[in-house]
Short mmCIF file of C-alpha atoms and ligand atoms in Angstrom, two decimals:
data_model
loop_
_atom_site.label_atom_id
_atom_site.label_comp_id
_atom_site.label_asym_id
_atom_site.label_seq_id
_atom_site.Cartn_x
_atom_site.Cartn_y
_atom_site.Cartn_z
CA MET A 7 -43.48 -14.31 10.86
CA THR A 8 -41.07 -11.38 11.07
CA SER A 9 -42.12 -8.47 8.88
CA PRO A 10 -39.62 -7.11 6.35
CA GLN A 11 -39.73 -3.82 8.28
CA LEU A 12 -38.66 -5.50 11.55
CA THR A 13 -35.89 -7.43 9.84
CA GLN A 14 -34.58 -4.19 8.42
CA ASN A 15 -34.60 -2.53 11.86
CA LYS A 16 -32.78 -5.49 13.37
CA TRP A 17 -29.92 -5.05 10.94
CA ASP A 18 -29.96 -1.25 11.14
CA PHE A 19 -28.12 -0.83 7.85
CA SER A 20 -30.38 2.06 6.80
CA SER A 21 -29.36 4.37 9.62
CA PHE A 22 -25.70 3.46 9.03
CA ALA A 23 -26.13 4.13 5.31
CA GLN A 24 -27.73 7.48 6.13
CA SER A 25 -24.81 8.50 8.35
CA VAL A 26 -22.36 7.42 5.65
CA ARG A 27 -24.26 9.58 3.15
CA SER A 28 -24.02 12.54 5.53
CA LEU A 29 -20.22 12.32 5.18
CA GLY A 30 -20.51 12.29 1.40
CA LEU A 31 -18.95 8.82 1.25
CA ASP A 32 -21.66 7.51 -1.06
CA GLU A 33 -20.36 9.53 -3.98
CA PRO A 34 -17.25 7.90 -5.38
CA SER A 35 -15.99 9.87 -8.32
CA ILE A 36 -16.51 7.73 -11.38
CA ALA A 37 -14.06 8.39 -14.21
CA ASP A 38 -15.13 8.44 -17.82
CA SER A 39 -11.48 8.52 -18.95
CA PRO A 40 -8.17 6.87 -18.11
CA VAL A 41 -7.10 7.73 -14.57
CA GLY A 42 -4.08 10.00 -14.57
CA PRO A 43 -3.07 13.55 -13.64
CA THR A 44 -6.59 14.49 -14.65
CA ILE A 45 -9.79 12.52 -14.99
CA VAL A 46 -13.03 13.27 -16.74
CA SER A 47 -15.95 12.88 -14.35
CA ARG A 48 -18.78 15.05 -15.72
CA GLN A 49 -16.19 17.85 -15.89
CA GLU A 50 -12.38 17.59 -16.00
CA ILE A 51 -10.89 17.07 -12.54
CA THR A 52 -7.23 17.47 -11.59
CA ASN A 53 -6.39 14.27 -9.77
CA PHE A 54 -4.11 14.15 -6.72
CA ALA A 55 -5.49 10.77 -5.61
CA ALA A 56 -4.12 8.25 -8.12
CA VAL A 57 -1.72 5.67 -6.65
CA ASN A 58 -0.34 4.87 -10.12
CA PHE A 59 1.63 8.09 -9.83
CA LEU A 60 4.14 7.52 -12.65
CA ASN A 61 1.22 7.43 -15.08
CA LEU A 62 2.92 4.71 -17.11
CA HIS A 63 -0.32 2.92 -17.92
CA ASN A 64 -1.17 5.77 -20.25
CA ARG A 65 2.04 5.41 -22.29
CA PRO A 66 1.51 3.95 -25.79
CA ASP A 67 4.45 1.51 -25.46
CA VAL A 68 3.10 0.18 -22.15
CA MET A 69 -0.36 -0.21 -23.69
CA GLN A 70 1.29 -2.04 -26.57
CA ALA A 71 3.08 -4.42 -24.16
CA PHE A 72 -0.29 -5.06 -22.49
CA CYS A 73 -2.01 -5.71 -25.84
CA THR A 74 0.79 -8.01 -27.02
CA GLY A 75 0.45 -9.97 -23.76
CA ALA A 76 -3.31 -10.21 -24.28
CA GLN A 77 -2.94 -11.43 -27.85
CA ARG A 78 -0.36 -14.03 -26.89
CA TYR A 79 -1.83 -15.34 -23.63
CA GLY A 80 -5.46 -14.25 -23.76
CA LEU A 81 -7.31 -11.89 -21.47
CA ALA A 82 -7.68 -14.22 -18.52
CA ILE A 83 -6.39 -17.46 -17.08
CA GLY A 84 -8.47 -20.57 -16.61
CA GLY A 85 -8.10 -21.21 -12.91
CA SER A 86 -5.78 -20.84 -9.96
CA ARG A 87 -2.03 -21.40 -9.84
CA PHE A 88 -2.38 -25.14 -9.30
CA THR A 89 -5.03 -25.76 -11.94
CA ALA A 90 -2.66 -27.65 -14.20
CA GLY A 91 -1.95 -25.90 -17.45
CA GLN A 92 -4.50 -23.17 -16.86
CA GLY A 93 -3.48 -21.12 -13.87
CA LEU A 94 -0.20 -19.56 -14.99
CA THR A 95 1.32 -18.44 -18.27
CA TYR A 96 4.87 -17.77 -19.38
CA ALA A 97 4.04 -14.09 -18.82
CA HIS A 98 3.62 -14.82 -15.10
CA GLN A 99 6.76 -16.94 -14.99
CA GLU A 100 8.87 -14.28 -16.69
CA MET A 101 7.48 -11.60 -14.37
CA GLU A 102 8.09 -13.65 -11.21
CA ARG A 103 11.66 -14.43 -12.30
CA GLY A 104 12.21 -10.74 -13.05
CA ILE A 105 10.88 -9.66 -9.64
CA ALA A 106 13.05 -12.22 -7.83
CA ALA A 107 16.14 -11.17 -9.80
CA LEU A 108 15.59 -7.47 -9.07
CA ALA A 109 15.22 -8.24 -5.38
CA GLY A 110 18.29 -10.51 -5.36
CA ARG A 111 16.20 -13.47 -4.16
CA GLN A 112 15.79 -17.02 -5.46
CA ARG A 113 12.07 -17.04 -6.08
CA ALA A 114 8.89 -14.96 -6.25
CA VAL A 115 5.23 -15.91 -6.07
CA SER A 116 2.65 -13.53 -7.52
CA PHE A 117 -0.92 -12.80 -6.43
CA ALA A 118 -3.87 -10.94 -7.95
CA SER A 119 -3.16 -8.01 -5.60
CA GLY A 120 -0.79 -6.88 -2.88
CA LEU A 121 -3.59 -7.24 -0.36
CA LEU A 122 -3.98 -10.92 -1.28
CA ALA A 123 -0.22 -11.40 -0.95
CA ASN A 124 -0.33 -10.06 2.62
CA ILE A 125 -3.39 -12.06 3.63
CA GLY A 126 -1.96 -15.24 2.05
CA PHE A 127 1.34 -14.79 3.87
CA CYS A 128 -0.40 -14.35 7.21
CA HIS A 129 -2.55 -17.43 6.57
CA ALA A 130 0.36 -19.67 5.57
CA MET A 131 2.53 -18.59 8.47
CA THR A 132 -0.10 -19.23 11.13
CA HIS A 133 -1.88 -22.43 10.02
CA SER A 134 -1.02 -26.05 9.36
CA LEU A 135 -1.44 -27.86 6.05
CA SER A 136 -1.55 -31.55 5.27
CA VAL A 137 -1.53 -32.29 1.53
CA THR A 138 -1.02 -36.00 2.06
CA LYS A 139 0.91 -38.16 4.54
CA GLY A 140 4.47 -36.84 4.64
CA VAL A 141 3.60 -33.62 2.82
CA GLU A 142 2.74 -31.53 5.84
CA ILE A 143 3.64 -28.23 7.41
CA ASP A 144 2.66 -26.88 10.82
CA ASN A 145 2.97 -23.17 11.53
CA THR A 146 0.43 -23.08 14.35
CA ASP A 147 3.06 -22.04 16.91
CA VAL A 148 4.35 -19.00 14.96
CA VAL A 149 4.14 -15.64 16.73
CA PHE A 150 3.74 -12.32 14.86
CA VAL A 151 5.06 -8.91 15.89
CA LEU A 152 3.79 -5.99 13.77
CA ASP A 153 4.64 -2.32 13.55
CA ARG A 154 1.50 -0.70 14.97
CA ASP A 155 0.92 1.27 11.79
CA SER A 156 0.98 -1.73 9.47
CA HIS A 157 -1.55 -1.96 6.65
CA TRP A 158 -5.10 -3.18 7.26
CA SER A 159 -4.49 -6.35 5.21
CA LEU A 160 -1.75 -7.48 7.62
CA TRP A 161 -3.85 -6.94 10.73
CA LYS A 162 -6.81 -8.55 8.95
CA GLY A 163 -4.79 -11.64 8.01
CA LEU A 164 -3.83 -12.12 11.67
CA GLU A 165 -7.20 -11.36 13.22
CA HIS A 166 -7.60 -14.98 14.32
CA LEU A 167 -4.59 -14.74 16.66
CA THR A 168 -5.06 -13.64 20.26
CA TYR A 169 -3.28 -10.38 21.00
CA GLY A 170 -0.67 -10.96 23.72
CA ASP A 171 -0.50 -14.69 22.92
CA ARG A 172 0.59 -15.11 19.29
CA LEU A 173 0.17 -11.49 18.18
CA PHE A 174 2.18 -8.50 19.42
CA SER A 175 3.01 -5.02 18.15
CA PHE A 176 5.78 -2.48 18.54
CA LYS A 177 5.66 1.32 18.43
CA HIS A 178 5.84 2.75 14.93
CA ASN A 179 9.40 2.63 13.55
CA ASN A 180 10.76 2.13 17.08
CA CYS A 181 13.68 -0.33 17.20
CA ALA A 182 14.06 -0.20 21.00
CA ASP A 183 10.41 -1.16 21.42
CA LEU A 184 10.80 -4.03 18.94
CA ASP A 185 13.85 -5.19 20.89
CA ARG A 186 11.82 -5.10 24.12
CA VAL A 187 8.95 -7.12 22.61
CA LEU A 188 11.30 -9.72 21.07
CA SER A 189 13.22 -10.13 24.33
CA ASP A 190 10.03 -11.44 25.93
CA LEU A 191 9.53 -13.96 23.11
CA SER A 192 12.84 -15.77 23.18
CA GLY A 193 12.66 -19.42 22.18
CA LYS A 194 9.58 -18.86 20.01
CA ARG A 195 9.36 -18.84 16.21
CA VAL A 196 8.70 -15.18 15.46
CA VAL A 197 7.90 -13.19 12.30
CA VAL A 198 8.39 -9.41 12.49
CA VAL A 199 6.31 -7.38 10.04
CA PHE A 200 6.72 -3.76 8.98
CA GLU A 201 6.40 -1.56 5.91
CA SER A 202 9.15 0.26 4.05
CA VAL A 203 7.19 3.44 3.24
CA TYR A 204 3.96 4.22 5.14
CA SER A 205 1.33 5.68 2.91
CA VAL A 206 -0.45 8.16 5.17
CA ASP A 207 2.48 10.20 6.50
CA GLY A 208 5.15 8.93 4.09
CA SER A 209 7.38 7.85 6.98
CA VAL A 210 10.18 5.41 6.09
CA ALA A 211 11.16 2.50 8.33
CA PRO A 212 14.72 2.39 9.75
CA MET A 213 15.07 -0.91 7.92
CA ASN A 214 18.72 -1.60 8.74
CA GLN A 215 18.23 -1.22 12.47
CA LEU A 216 14.93 -3.12 12.50
CA ILE A 217 16.49 -6.04 10.61
CA ASP A 218 19.50 -5.92 12.99
CA VAL A 219 17.08 -6.39 15.89
CA CYS A 220 15.32 -9.27 14.10
CA GLU A 221 18.63 -10.99 13.36
CA ARG A 222 19.84 -10.55 16.94
CA HIS A 223 16.72 -12.32 18.19
CA GLY A 224 16.65 -14.95 15.43
CA ALA A 225 13.29 -13.66 14.11
CA MET A 226 12.15 -13.84 10.49
CA SER A 227 11.26 -10.52 8.84
CA TYR A 228 8.50 -9.67 6.35
CA VAL A 229 8.74 -6.20 4.82
CA ASP A 230 5.75 -4.81 2.93
CA ASP A 231 7.43 -2.72 0.21
CA ALA A 232 4.17 -2.10 -1.67
CA ASN A 233 4.85 1.61 -1.83
CA GLY A 234 8.58 1.95 -2.37
CA TRP A 235 9.21 -0.82 -4.89
CA LEU A 236 11.03 0.40 -8.04
CA VAL A 237 11.17 3.93 -6.62
CA TYR A 238 13.58 3.79 -3.67
CA GLY A 239 16.65 1.60 -3.26
CA PRO A 240 19.27 2.75 -5.81
CA SER A 241 22.20 4.48 -4.12
CA HIS A 242 21.61 7.91 -5.70
CA ARG A 243 17.95 8.10 -4.59
CA PRO A 244 16.57 9.26 -1.23
CA PHE A 245 16.41 6.66 1.57
CA ALA A 246 19.15 4.55 -0.06
CA PHE A 247 20.63 3.74 3.34
CA GLU A 248 17.28 2.59 4.76
CA TYR A 249 16.81 0.41 1.68
CA THR A 250 20.10 -1.44 2.17
CA GLY A 251 18.34 -3.08 5.12
CA LEU A 252 15.64 -4.49 2.85
CA LYS A 253 18.21 -6.76 1.21
CA ARG A 254 18.49 -8.72 4.48
CA ALA A 255 14.74 -9.22 5.03
CA THR A 256 13.57 -12.84 4.92
CA PHE A 257 10.54 -11.94 2.79
CA VAL A 258 9.69 -8.79 0.79
CA MET A 259 6.24 -8.07 -0.56
CA VAL A 260 5.71 -5.75 -3.57
CA SER A 261 2.61 -4.33 -5.26
CA MET A 262 2.14 -3.71 -8.98
CA LYS A 263 -0.40 -1.00 -8.18
CA LYS A 264 1.94 1.88 -7.34
CA ALA A 265 5.07 2.57 -9.45
CA VAL A 266 4.11 -0.07 -12.02
CA GLY A 267 0.57 1.29 -12.05
CA LEU A 268 -1.28 -1.93 -12.90
CA GLU A 269 -2.67 -4.69 -10.62
CA GLY A 270 -1.01 -7.49 -8.70
CA GLY A 271 1.37 -8.33 -5.90
CA ALA A 272 4.28 -10.66 -5.18
CA ILE A 273 6.42 -11.99 -2.35
CA VAL A 274 10.10 -12.80 -2.79
CA GLY A 275 12.37 -14.98 -0.68
CA SER A 276 14.39 -18.19 -0.77
CA ASP A 277 13.34 -21.06 -3.02
CA ASP A 278 12.01 -23.24 -0.19
CA ASP A 279 10.29 -20.43 1.72
CA ILE A 280 8.42 -19.26 -1.37
CA LEU A 281 7.44 -22.77 -2.43
CA MET A 282 5.90 -23.19 1.03
CA LEU A 283 3.90 -19.95 0.48
CA GLU A 284 2.81 -20.99 -3.03
CA THR A 285 1.41 -24.22 -1.65
CA HIS A 286 0.02 -22.97 1.64
CA SER A 287 -1.05 -19.33 1.26
CA GLY A 288 -4.54 -20.05 -0.08
CA THR A 289 -4.64 -16.72 -1.90
CA ALA A 290 -2.27 -18.22 -4.51
CA ALA A 291 -3.92 -21.65 -4.60
CA PHE A 292 -7.63 -20.87 -4.36
CA THR A 293 -8.05 -17.83 -6.58
CA ALA A 294 -6.80 -16.72 -9.95
CA ALA A 295 -3.46 -15.00 -10.44
CA MET A 296 -3.02 -11.63 -12.18
CA LEU A 297 -4.38 -11.33 -15.70
CA PRO A 298 -1.74 -12.41 -18.25
CA PRO A 299 -1.53 -9.01 -20.03
CA ALA A 300 -0.94 -7.31 -16.66
CA ALA A 301 1.90 -9.75 -15.96
CA ALA A 302 3.39 -9.12 -19.42
CA ALA A 303 3.13 -5.34 -19.04
CA THR A 304 4.66 -5.54 -15.53
CA SER A 305 7.78 -7.20 -16.99
CA TYR A 306 7.95 -4.45 -19.60
CA ILE A 307 7.64 -1.70 -16.97
CA MET A 308 10.22 -3.30 -14.65
CA LYS A 309 12.74 -3.15 -17.48
CA LEU A 310 11.71 0.40 -18.35
CA LEU A 311 12.24 1.63 -14.79
CA THR A 312 15.47 -0.21 -14.07
CA VAL A 313 17.30 -0.46 -17.41
CA ASP A 314 15.85 1.56 -20.28
CA GLU A 315 14.57 4.75 -18.62
CA PRO A 316 15.37 4.87 -14.89
CA GLU A 317 15.38 8.66 -15.23
CA ILE A 318 11.57 8.50 -15.21
CA VAL A 319 11.74 7.96 -11.45
CA ASP A 320 14.57 10.46 -10.91
CA THR A 321 12.67 13.20 -12.71
CA TYR A 322 9.49 12.33 -10.81
CA LEU A 323 11.27 12.48 -7.44
CA SER A 324 12.73 15.90 -8.21
CA LYS A 325 9.22 17.09 -9.08
CA VAL A 326 8.10 15.80 -5.67
CA VAL A 327 10.79 17.95 -4.02
CA ASP A 328 9.54 21.05 -5.89
CA PHE A 329 5.92 20.21 -5.04
CA ARG A 330 6.65 19.93 -1.34
CA LYS A 331 8.60 23.18 -1.40
CA LYS A 332 5.67 25.01 -2.98
CA LEU A 333 3.27 23.64 -0.34
CA ILE A 334 5.64 24.64 2.47
CA ASP A 335 6.17 28.11 0.97
CA ALA A 336 2.38 28.52 0.89
CA GLY A 337 2.35 27.80 4.64
CA LEU A 338 0.42 24.55 4.30
CA PRO A 339 1.05 22.03 7.12
CA ILE A 340 2.56 18.96 5.43
CA ASN A 341 4.17 15.73 6.64
CA ASP A 342 7.87 15.67 7.54
CA THR A 343 9.32 12.78 5.53
CA PRO A 344 9.87 13.77 1.89
CA THR A 345 8.59 10.65 0.13
CA PHE A 346 6.10 10.94 -2.73
CA PHE A 347 3.24 10.72 -0.20
CA THR A 348 2.31 14.23 0.82
CA SER A 349 -0.28 14.69 3.52
CA ILE A 350 -1.82 17.89 4.78
CA GLN A 351 -2.75 17.83 8.43
CA VAL A 352 -6.39 18.68 9.04
CA GLY A 353 -7.35 16.98 12.32
CA ASP A 354 -11.14 16.93 12.54
CA GLU A 355 -12.66 14.15 10.42
CA ARG A 356 -15.77 16.00 9.25
CA THR A 357 -13.69 19.05 8.32
CA SER A 358 -11.38 16.84 6.30
CA MET A 359 -14.29 15.28 4.41
CA ALA A 360 -15.90 18.67 3.85
CA LEU A 361 -12.57 19.88 2.45
CA ARG A 362 -12.45 16.92 0.09
CA ARG A 363 -15.90 17.81 -1.22
CA ALA A 364 -15.03 21.51 -1.50
CA CYS A 365 -11.84 20.67 -3.44
CA PHE A 366 -13.82 18.43 -5.77
CA ALA A 367 -16.39 21.16 -6.38
CA ARG A 368 -13.49 23.38 -7.48
CA GLY A 369 -12.08 20.70 -9.79
CA TYR A 370 -9.50 18.91 -7.58
CA GLN A 371 -9.61 15.27 -6.47
CA VAL A 372 -7.94 15.17 -3.06
CA PRO A 373 -8.68 12.16 -0.83
CA SER A 374 -9.41 12.54 2.85
CA PHE A 375 -7.90 9.86 5.12
CA SER A 376 -9.36 9.58 8.58
CA TYR A 377 -10.04 6.99 11.28
CA PRO A 378 -9.52 4.02 11.10
CA VAL A 379 -6.76 4.76 8.56
CA THR A 380 -5.36 7.47 10.86
CA ARG A 381 -5.78 7.88 14.59
CA ARG A 382 -8.98 9.61 15.71
CA ASN A 383 -9.15 13.35 15.03
CA GLN A 384 -5.95 13.25 13.01
CA ALA A 385 -7.46 13.26 9.54
CA VAL A 386 -5.29 14.29 6.61
CA LEU A 387 -5.71 15.18 2.96
CA ARG A 388 -3.41 12.65 1.29
CA LEU A 389 -1.94 13.96 -1.94
CA ILE A 390 0.07 12.05 -4.50
CA LEU A 391 1.83 14.12 -7.13
CA ASN A 392 1.35 12.56 -10.55
CA ASN A 393 4.22 12.54 -13.01
CA GLY A 394 1.89 14.18 -15.52
CA HIS A 395 0.95 17.15 -13.32
CA THR A 396 1.88 20.56 -14.70
CA ASP A 397 2.79 23.74 -12.79
CA GLU A 398 -0.72 24.92 -13.53
CA HIS A 399 -2.24 21.87 -11.82
CA ILE A 400 -0.02 22.35 -8.76
CA ASP A 401 -0.48 26.11 -8.49
CA GLY A 402 -4.24 25.70 -8.88
CA LEU A 403 -4.36 23.15 -6.06
CA ILE A 404 -2.31 25.36 -3.74
CA GLU A 405 -4.52 28.36 -4.51
CA THR A 406 -7.63 26.25 -3.80
CA LEU A 407 -6.29 24.92 -0.50
CA THR A 408 -5.11 28.35 0.61
CA ASP A 409 -8.52 29.77 -0.23
CA LEU A 410 -10.40 26.99 1.56
CA ARG A 411 -8.23 27.42 4.62
CA ARG A 412 -9.99 30.73 5.24
CA VAL A 413 -13.28 28.82 5.53
CA TYR A 414 -11.90 25.71 7.24
CA PRO A 415 -8.93 26.83 9.36
CA PHE A 416 -7.13 23.49 9.29
CA GLY A 417 -3.68 22.83 10.70
CA THR A 418 -3.57 26.06 12.72
CA ASP A 419 -3.59 24.57 16.20
CA PRO A 420 0.08 24.12 17.20
CA THR A 421 -0.98 21.80 20.04
CA THR A 422 -2.49 19.31 17.56
CA PRO A 423 -0.02 16.41 17.35
CA ALA A 424 1.28 15.44 13.94
CA PRO A 425 -0.95 12.82 12.37
CA ALA A 426 0.00 9.27 13.11
CA VAL A 427 -0.43 6.67 10.46
CA GLY A 428 -1.86 3.22 10.27
CA THR A 429 -4.87 1.22 9.44
CA ARG A 430 -5.46 -0.43 12.76
CA PRO A 431 -8.19 0.96 14.98
CA ARG A 432 -6.59 2.16 18.19
C1 LIG B 8 1.50 -0.83 2.62
C2 LIG B 8 0.49 -1.45 1.71
N1 LIG B 8 0.41 -2.79 1.66
C3 LIG B 8 -0.49 -3.40 0.85
C4 LIG B 8 -1.34 -2.68 0.05
C5 LIG B 8 -2.32 -3.40 -0.84
O1 LIG B 8 -1.74 -3.50 -2.11
P1 LIG B 8 -2.65 -3.65 -3.44
O2 LIG B 8 -3.22 -2.29 -3.73
O3 LIG B 8 -1.71 -4.14 -4.48
O4 LIG B 8 -3.71 -4.64 -3.10
C6 LIG B 8 -1.27 -1.28 0.06
C7 LIG B 8 -2.20 -0.52 -0.78
O5 LIG B 8 -2.42 0.63 -0.63
C8 LIG B 8 -0.34 -0.64 0.92
O6 LIG B 8 -0.22 0.69 0.98
#
């Protein structure tokens, strides 16, 4: 019989766990407060990590919308979307209709998270389904072409395809390369996938030109707008031109985690295309949807950000401009594209993680992104300005980083290439 000791050695999880501990990755910061511009975690920490950057979930009226949704529809649903009478509420229906209307599409299907939306899309578009005779769909010939820096969930959802057979990629944001790849795939049913705003370096896709290429080759397009939804698009905001391209995408995916600041995801498209996804994605049919109060509060926030108080986003974006200017004036090496994602180039992975720990020890939560999220040796500190941050929070962070730069001389090597983004190991 194999001894417990031998079994443990065979799996070798202990030595992996030890190496993970040596990077300090076993110490997630646990909040004893709502997550916002600050968190309480033993002491008060100024938080530059939160993806719910508008901080709306801490507003009393948003909390009230959530509570009203909970009282009306309960805390949870009783099954998946197709569990008759239990899987969806009117709160979900109203939210899905609202998302579709905002996107100018016929229909939306929601999921418990954006990640599940992406994985469900990839599943539906690459497999066959037979509900009963005559109710069948076969997508087993579909070919995918992804921007190389696409999110982990998209690569994960397509892992079963053989690269070079049904799975291809194009250079990040490079229309000529997409054109080249699609030229070799003529006659096939192709889906092109890219993101609107990439979360590590904040780069924005040239959506008009990419969609032009898709249309020229007769390819479908799926744009992951998890990050930009409800922030970019209106004509007076940055990247308005890029966002006009999004209107022509076949499918658009959004996340309720970022601007909305809650949980959930959705995909919009034509009535028939979305009904196919609802039935076939698996992540809509075989797991529960968002919680009803989150769906109700999402509808409330969508109206807040588009009708009642759109200036929330305008004010936030002008704060982002000021924030970036302060970082640049302090000589800190930041990313080029001025979205709300601000990353500081560090390079070496251990240095970046040591910096994260040193920032935390001084009261600042600053996440370190490294391989496989970035390319090797191109680690960054990824900052997100929170709408609730004060000048004091920002000045304190800059002072801390400037101080730590004397100990860890990051971003000083001019030969170090700018960090590339992505979640795919390369
Ligand atoms: C581009 C992109 N797509 C999808 C996701 C996953 O979305 P969610 O957090 O709603 O699961 C993220 C999350 O960071 C993302 O940045």
